[in-house]
Coordinates of C-alpha atoms in Angstrom, one line a residue:
X259 CA 0.1 0.1 -0.2
X260 CA 1.7 3.5 -0.8
X261 CA 2.0 6.4 1.4
X262 CA 2.0 4.1 4.8
X263 CA 4.5 5.2 7.3
X264 CA 5.0 3.5 10.6
X265 CA 5.3 6.0 13.4
X266 CA 5.9 5.4 17.2
X267 CA 2.7 7.1 19.1
X268 CA 0.8 6.5 22.3
X269 CA 3.6 3.9 23.3
X270 CA 2.8 1.8 20.4
X271 CA 3.0 1.4 16.6
X272 CA 1.0 3.9 14.5
X273 CA 0.1 3.3 10.6
X274 CA -0.1 6.6 8.7
X275 CA -1.6 6.8 5.4
X276 CA -0.9 10.1 3.4
X277 CA -0.1 11.7 6.9
X278 CA -3.0 10.7 8.5
X279 CA -3.2 8.3 11.4
X280 CA -5.2 5.4 10.8
X281 CA -4.8 2.3 12.9
X282 CA -2.2 1.4 15.4
X283 CA -1.0 -1.3 17.8
X284 CA -0.9 -0.3 21.6
X285 CA 0.0 -3.2 23.9
X286 CA -2.3 -6.1 22.8
X287 CA -5.0 -3.9 21.3
X288 CA -5.7 -2.3 18.0
X289 CA -6.3 1.3 17.5
X290 CA -8.6 2.3 14.9
X291 CA -9.7 5.9 13.6
X292 CA -13.4 5.3 12.5
X293 CA -14.3 9.1 12.5
X294 CA -16.9 10.7 14.7
X295 CA -19.7 10.1 12.2
X296 CA -19.4 6.1 12.8
X297 CA -18.0 6.1 16.4
X298 CA -21.2 5.5 18.6
X299 CA -21.8 2.7 16.1
X300 CA -18.2 1.2 16.0
X301 CA -18.4 0.9 19.9
X302 CA -21.4 -1.2 19.9
X303 CA -18.7 -3.9 17.9
X304 CA -17.8 -6.9 19.9
X305 CA -14.7 -6.0 22.0
X306 CA -14.5 -2.3 21.2
X307 CA -14.1 0.4 23.5
X308 CA -13.2 4.1 23.9
X309 CA -9.9 5.0 23.3
X310 CA -9.2 6.7 26.6
X311 CA -5.4 7.4 26.3
X312 CA -5.3 10.2 28.3
X313 CA -8.1 9.3 30.7
X314 CA -10.9 11.0 28.3
X315 CA -12.5 9.4 25.2
X316 CA -11.0 10.4 22.0
X317 CA -14.1 10.7 19.8
X318 CA -13.4 9.1 16.6
X319 CA -10.9 6.3 17.8
X320 CA -11.6 3.1 19.1
X321 CA -9.4 0.4 21.0
X322 CA -10.3 -3.1 19.9
X323 CA -9.3 -6.0 22.3
X324 CA -7.2 -8.8 20.9
X325 CA -10.1 -11.1 21.0
X326 CA -11.9 -8.8 18.3
X327 CA -9.0 -9.2 16.0
X328 CA -8.1 -12.8 16.4
X329 CA -9.8 -13.9 13.2
X330 CA -8.5 -12.5 9.9
X331 CA -12.0 -11.6 8.7
X332 CA -12.6 -9.3 12.1
X333 CA -9.0 -7.7 11.7
X334 CA -9.6 -6.9 8.1
X335 CA -12.9 -5.5 8.9
X336 CA -11.5 -3.1 11.4
X337 CA -8.6 -2.0 9.1
X338 CA -11.2 -1.6 6.3
X339 CA -13.0 0.8 8.6
X340 CA -9.7 2.7 9.2
X341 CA -9.1 3.0 5.6
X342 CA -12.6 4.0 4.9
X343 CA -12.4 6.9 7.1
X344 CA -8.7 8.1 6.1
X345 CA -9.8 8.1 2.5
X346 CA -12.1 10.9 3.1
X347 CA -9.1 13.1 4.6
X348 CA -6.9 15.2 2.6
X349 CA -3.1 14.3 2.4
X350 CA -1.1 16.0 5.1
X351 CA 2.5 17.2 4.3

């Protein structure tokens, strides 16, 4: 995939697409940038929870527990959600 950059962030590893954070691995959890429009719906999915890195929920981002990404189809679904949102954003320099 073009324009992908790995970057250390939030004590883990984030994957940036065209300069925008998309997904990351923090400990055993997947961090997914889903956007504010589908944030509430994303939280209803199994093993998803608020991204509360600072103690306050960061709207538009969710953590997915490792049980929610064990199956390839589940991991792909979350990655696709992150990619779909980041595709709506302009590239950053």
